[in-house]
mmCIF file of C-alpha atoms in Angstrom:
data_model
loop_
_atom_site.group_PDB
_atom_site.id
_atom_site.type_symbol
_atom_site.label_atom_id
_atom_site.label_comp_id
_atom_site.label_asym_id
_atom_site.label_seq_id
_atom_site.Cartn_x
_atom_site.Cartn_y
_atom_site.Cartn_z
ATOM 1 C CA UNK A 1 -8.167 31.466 -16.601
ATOM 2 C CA UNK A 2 -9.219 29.376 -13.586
ATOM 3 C CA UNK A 3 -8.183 25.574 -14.365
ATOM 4 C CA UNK A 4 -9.466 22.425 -12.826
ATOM 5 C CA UNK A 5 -7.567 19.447 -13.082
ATOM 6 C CA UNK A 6 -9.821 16.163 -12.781
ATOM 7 C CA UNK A 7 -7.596 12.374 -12.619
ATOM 8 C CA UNK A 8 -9.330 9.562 -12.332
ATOM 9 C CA UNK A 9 -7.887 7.162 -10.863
ATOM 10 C CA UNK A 10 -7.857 2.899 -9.705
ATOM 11 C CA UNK A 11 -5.174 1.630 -7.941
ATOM 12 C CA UNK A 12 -2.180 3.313 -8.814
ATOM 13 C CA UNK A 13 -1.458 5.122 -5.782
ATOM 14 C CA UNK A 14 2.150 5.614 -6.512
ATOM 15 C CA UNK A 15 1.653 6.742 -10.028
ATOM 16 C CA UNK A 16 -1.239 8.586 -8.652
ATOM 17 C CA UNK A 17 1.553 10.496 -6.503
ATOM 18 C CA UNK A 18 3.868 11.431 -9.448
ATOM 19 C CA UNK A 19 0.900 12.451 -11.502
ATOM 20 C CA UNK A 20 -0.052 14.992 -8.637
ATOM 21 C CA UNK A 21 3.224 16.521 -8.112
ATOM 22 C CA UNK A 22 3.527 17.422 -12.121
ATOM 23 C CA UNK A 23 0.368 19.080 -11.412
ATOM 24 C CA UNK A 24 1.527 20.703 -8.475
ATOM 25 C CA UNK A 25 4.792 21.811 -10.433
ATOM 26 C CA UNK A 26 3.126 23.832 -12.673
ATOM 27 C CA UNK A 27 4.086 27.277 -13.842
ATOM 28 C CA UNK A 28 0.979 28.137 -14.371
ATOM 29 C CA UNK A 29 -1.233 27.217 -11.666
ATOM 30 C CA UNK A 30 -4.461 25.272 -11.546
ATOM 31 C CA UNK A 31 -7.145 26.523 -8.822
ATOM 32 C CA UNK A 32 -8.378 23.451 -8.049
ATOM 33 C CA UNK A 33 -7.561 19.882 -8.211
ATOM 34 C CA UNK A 34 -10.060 16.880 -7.815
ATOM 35 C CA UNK A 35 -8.749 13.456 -7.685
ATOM 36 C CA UNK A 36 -11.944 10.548 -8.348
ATOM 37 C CA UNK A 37 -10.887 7.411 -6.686
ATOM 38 C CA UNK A 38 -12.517 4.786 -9.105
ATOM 39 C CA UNK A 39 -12.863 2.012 -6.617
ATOM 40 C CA UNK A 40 -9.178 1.208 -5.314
ATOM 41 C CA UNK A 41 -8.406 -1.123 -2.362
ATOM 42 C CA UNK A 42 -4.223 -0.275 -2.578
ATOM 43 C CA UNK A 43 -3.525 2.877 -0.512
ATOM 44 C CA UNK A 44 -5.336 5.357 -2.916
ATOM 45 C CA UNK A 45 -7.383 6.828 -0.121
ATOM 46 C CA UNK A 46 -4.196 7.959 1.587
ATOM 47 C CA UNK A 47 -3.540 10.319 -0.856
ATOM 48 C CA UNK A 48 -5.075 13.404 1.242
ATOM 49 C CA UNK A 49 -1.883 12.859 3.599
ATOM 50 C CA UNK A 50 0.068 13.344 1.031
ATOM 51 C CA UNK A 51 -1.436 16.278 -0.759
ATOM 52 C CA UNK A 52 -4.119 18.154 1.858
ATOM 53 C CA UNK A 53 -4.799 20.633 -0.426
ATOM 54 C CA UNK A 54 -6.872 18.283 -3.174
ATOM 55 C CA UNK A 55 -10.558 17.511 -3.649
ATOM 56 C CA UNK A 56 -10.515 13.511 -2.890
ATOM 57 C CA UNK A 57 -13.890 11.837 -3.939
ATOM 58 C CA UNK A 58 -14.433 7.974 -3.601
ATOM 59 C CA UNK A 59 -17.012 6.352 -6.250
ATOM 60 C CA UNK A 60 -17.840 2.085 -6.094
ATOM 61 C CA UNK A 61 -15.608 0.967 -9.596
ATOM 62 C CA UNK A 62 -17.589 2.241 -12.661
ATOM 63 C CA UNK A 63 -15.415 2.843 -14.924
ATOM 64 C CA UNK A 64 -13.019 5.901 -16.073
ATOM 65 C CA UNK A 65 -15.685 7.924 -18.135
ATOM 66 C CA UNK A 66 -17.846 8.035 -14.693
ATOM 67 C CA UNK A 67 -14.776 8.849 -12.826
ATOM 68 C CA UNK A 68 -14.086 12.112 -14.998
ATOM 69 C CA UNK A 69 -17.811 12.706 -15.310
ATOM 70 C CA UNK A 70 -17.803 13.007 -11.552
ATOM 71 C CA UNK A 71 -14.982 15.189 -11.475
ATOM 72 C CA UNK A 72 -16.895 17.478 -14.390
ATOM 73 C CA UNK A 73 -20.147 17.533 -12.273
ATOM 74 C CA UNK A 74 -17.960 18.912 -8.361
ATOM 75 C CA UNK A 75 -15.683 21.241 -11.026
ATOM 76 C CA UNK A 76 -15.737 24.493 -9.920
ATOM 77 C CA UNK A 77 -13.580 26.067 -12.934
ATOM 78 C CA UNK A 78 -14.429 27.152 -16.002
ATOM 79 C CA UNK A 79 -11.591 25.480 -17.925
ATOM 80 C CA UNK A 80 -11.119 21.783 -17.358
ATOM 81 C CA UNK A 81 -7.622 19.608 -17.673
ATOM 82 C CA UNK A 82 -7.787 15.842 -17.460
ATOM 83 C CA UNK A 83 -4.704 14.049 -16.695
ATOM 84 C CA UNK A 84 -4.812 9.921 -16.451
ATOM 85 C CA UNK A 85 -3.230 9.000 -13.073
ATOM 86 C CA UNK A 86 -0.129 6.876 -14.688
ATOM 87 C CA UNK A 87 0.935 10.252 -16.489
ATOM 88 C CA UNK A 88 3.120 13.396 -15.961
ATOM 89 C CA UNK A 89 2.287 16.689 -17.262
ATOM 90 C CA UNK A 90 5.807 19.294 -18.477
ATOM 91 C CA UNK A 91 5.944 21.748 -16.188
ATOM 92 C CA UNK A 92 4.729 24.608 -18.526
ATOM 93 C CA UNK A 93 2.025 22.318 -20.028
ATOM 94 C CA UNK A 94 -0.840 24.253 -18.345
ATOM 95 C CA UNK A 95 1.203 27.715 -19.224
ATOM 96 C CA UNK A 96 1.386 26.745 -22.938
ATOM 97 C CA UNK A 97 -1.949 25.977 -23.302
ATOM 98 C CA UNK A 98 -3.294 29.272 -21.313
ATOM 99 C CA UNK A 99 -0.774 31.643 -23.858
ATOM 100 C CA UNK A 100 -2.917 29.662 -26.774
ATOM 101 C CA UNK A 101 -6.481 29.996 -25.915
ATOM 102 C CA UNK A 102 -6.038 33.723 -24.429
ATOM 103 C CA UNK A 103 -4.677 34.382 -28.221
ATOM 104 C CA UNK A 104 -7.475 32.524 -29.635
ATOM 105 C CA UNK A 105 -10.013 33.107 -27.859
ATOM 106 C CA UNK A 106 -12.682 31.219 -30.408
ATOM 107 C CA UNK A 107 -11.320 28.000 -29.490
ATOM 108 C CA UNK A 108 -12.926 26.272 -26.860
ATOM 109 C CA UNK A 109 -10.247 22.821 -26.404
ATOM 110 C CA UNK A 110 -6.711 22.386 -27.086
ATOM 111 C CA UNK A 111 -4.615 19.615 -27.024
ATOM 112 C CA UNK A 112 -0.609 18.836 -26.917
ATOM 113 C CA UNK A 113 1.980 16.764 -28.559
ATOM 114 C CA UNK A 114 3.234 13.961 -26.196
ATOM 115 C CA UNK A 115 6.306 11.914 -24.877
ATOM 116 C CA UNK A 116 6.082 8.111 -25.070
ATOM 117 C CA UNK A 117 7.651 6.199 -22.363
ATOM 118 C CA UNK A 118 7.987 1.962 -22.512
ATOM 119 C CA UNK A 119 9.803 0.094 -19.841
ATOM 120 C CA UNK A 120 12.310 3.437 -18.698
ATOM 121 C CA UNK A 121 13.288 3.819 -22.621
ATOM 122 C CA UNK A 122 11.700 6.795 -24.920
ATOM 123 C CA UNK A 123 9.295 4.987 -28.020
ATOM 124 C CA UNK A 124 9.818 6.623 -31.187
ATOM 125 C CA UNK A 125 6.202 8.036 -32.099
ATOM 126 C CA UNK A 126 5.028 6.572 -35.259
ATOM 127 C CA UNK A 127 4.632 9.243 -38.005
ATOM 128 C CA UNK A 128 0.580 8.213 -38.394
ATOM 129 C CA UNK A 129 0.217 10.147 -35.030
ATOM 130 C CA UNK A 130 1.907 13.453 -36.135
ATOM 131 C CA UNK A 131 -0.899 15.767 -33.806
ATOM 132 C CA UNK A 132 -2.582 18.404 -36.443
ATOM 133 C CA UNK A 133 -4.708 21.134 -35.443
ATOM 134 C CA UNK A 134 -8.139 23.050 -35.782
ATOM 135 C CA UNK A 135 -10.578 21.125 -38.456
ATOM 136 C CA UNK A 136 -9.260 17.312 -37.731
ATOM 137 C CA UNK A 137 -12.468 15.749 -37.992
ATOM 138 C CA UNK A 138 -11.348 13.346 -40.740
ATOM 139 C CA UNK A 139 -7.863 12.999 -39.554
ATOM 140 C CA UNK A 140 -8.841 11.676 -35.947
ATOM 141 C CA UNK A 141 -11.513 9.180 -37.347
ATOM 142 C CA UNK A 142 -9.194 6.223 -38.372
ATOM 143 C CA UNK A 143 -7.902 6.067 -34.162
ATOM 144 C CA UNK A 144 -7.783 8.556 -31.511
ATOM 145 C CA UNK A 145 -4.816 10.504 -31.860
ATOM 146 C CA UNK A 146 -5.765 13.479 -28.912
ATOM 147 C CA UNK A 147 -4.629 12.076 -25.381
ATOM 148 C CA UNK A 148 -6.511 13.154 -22.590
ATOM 149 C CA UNK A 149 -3.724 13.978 -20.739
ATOM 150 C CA UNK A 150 -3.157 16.685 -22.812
ATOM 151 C CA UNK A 151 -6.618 18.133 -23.240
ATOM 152 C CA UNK A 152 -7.579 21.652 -22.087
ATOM 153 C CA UNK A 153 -11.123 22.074 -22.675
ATOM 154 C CA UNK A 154 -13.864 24.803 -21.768
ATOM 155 C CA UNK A 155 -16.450 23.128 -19.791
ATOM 156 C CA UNK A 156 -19.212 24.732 -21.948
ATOM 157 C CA UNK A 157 -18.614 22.198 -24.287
ATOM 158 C CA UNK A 158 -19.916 19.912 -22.307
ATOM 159 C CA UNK A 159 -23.113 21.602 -22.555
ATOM 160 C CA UNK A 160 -22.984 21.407 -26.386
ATOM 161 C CA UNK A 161 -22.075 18.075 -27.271
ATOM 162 C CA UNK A 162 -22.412 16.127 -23.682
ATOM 163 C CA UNK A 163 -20.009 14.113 -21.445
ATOM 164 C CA UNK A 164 -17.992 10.792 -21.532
ATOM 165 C CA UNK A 165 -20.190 7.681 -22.634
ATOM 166 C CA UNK A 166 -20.495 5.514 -19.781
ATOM 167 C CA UNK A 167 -22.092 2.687 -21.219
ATOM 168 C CA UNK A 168 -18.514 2.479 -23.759
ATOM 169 C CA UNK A 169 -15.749 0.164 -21.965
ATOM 170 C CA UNK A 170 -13.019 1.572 -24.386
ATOM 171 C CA UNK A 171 -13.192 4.557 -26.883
ATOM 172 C CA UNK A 172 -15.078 6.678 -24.696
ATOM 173 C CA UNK A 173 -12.370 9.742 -25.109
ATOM 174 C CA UNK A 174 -12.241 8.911 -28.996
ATOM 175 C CA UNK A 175 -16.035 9.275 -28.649
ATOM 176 C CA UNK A 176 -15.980 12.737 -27.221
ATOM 177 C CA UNK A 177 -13.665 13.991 -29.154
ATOM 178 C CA UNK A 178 -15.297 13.063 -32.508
ATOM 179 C CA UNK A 179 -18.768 14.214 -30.939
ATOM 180 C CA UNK A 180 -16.953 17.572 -30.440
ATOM 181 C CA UNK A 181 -14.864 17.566 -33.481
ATOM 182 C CA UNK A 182 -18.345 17.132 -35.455
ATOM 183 C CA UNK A 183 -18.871 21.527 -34.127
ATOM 184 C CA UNK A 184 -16.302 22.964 -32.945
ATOM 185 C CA UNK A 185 -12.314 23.255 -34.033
ATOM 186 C CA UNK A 186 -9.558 22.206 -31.495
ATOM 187 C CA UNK A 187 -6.243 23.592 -31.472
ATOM 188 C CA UNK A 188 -2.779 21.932 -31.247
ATOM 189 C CA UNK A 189 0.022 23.425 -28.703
ATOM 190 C CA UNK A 190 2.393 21.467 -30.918
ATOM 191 C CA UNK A 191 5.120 21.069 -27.996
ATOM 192 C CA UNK A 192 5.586 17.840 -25.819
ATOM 193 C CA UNK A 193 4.128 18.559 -23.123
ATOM 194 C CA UNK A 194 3.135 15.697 -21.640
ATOM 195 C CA UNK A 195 4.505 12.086 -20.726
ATOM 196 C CA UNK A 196 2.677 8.889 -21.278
ATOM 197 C CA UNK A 197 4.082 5.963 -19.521
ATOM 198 C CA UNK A 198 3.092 2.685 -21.259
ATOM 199 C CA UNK A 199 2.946 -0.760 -20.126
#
């Protein structure tokens, strides 16, 4: 499976840098990894000196679902990982999730369980956001409970149900995934396997 990571991105350049390097520590490797610089005016644009090997594209500030929109339309792969630019990814995240979908093949996205991290200290996760698998339509329509950090998704789902809302200033990932959720099943790697830093 050829992976492309997409991380949107506005002014966290030093976030942006750890966020990169769990990429880059993978055990299983992405092919391709496009960072969309929403805007910035810290050191953002610098990031190309520190990893040469990345797809750098600059957009005017409009927002995070044109920022991964962007980053769907230059995609090269046929798989797609997001990862916010203030996260981490495990270092067998991107393994995990391969092993799933090459044993079930019908499903099209997967998602993981997560780490919560507030000021240095690990946050307890409430038991409301216990991750479930396959048909969670009704489960995930009280509040978005599917990170997109953690999302592994087959780009021709895009075709099927569309892409991020731009016009929505919050929600838009709860959007998608209901809009998707509404067709198709998506399947739980039920390992944390990524880390969310909140602040």
């Amino acid at each position: 499976m050829n992976i492309t990571v997409i991380i949107p991105t506005y002014n966290r350049y030093e976030f942006l840098k750890q966020a990169l390097r769990s990429v880059l520590s993978q055990s299983y490797k992405a092919k391709e990894i496009i960072v969309i610089d929403d805007g910035s005016y810290d050191n953002t644009s610098q990031i190309t000196q520190d990893f040469p090997n990345i797809k750098y594209i600059y957009q005017d500030n409009s927002g995070v679902s044109s920022a991964r929109n962007l980053g769907i339309s230059n995609a090269s792969c046929e798989w797609i990982a997001f990862l916010d630019s203030d996260d981490e990814w495990l270092e067998t995240k991107l393994e995990e999730q391969v092993a799933f979908h090459k044993q079930e093949s019908d499903v099209l996205m997967s998602y993981t369980d997560e780490i919560w991290i507030r000021e240095g200290q690990s946050v307890k996760i409430p038991k409301k956001f216990k991750k479930q698998g396959l048909d969670i339509f009704r489960e995930n329509l009280l509040f978005c409970n599917i990170a997109p950090s953690s999302v592994l998704i087959q780009r021709s789902l895009f075709e099927s149900v569309g892409i991020f809302d731009e016009t929505l200033e919050v929600c838009e990932d709860y959007d998608l995934w209901l809009r998707i959720l509404m067709k198709h099943k998506i399947g739980l790697v039920a390992k944390k396997l990524i880390t969310k830093y909140a602040g």
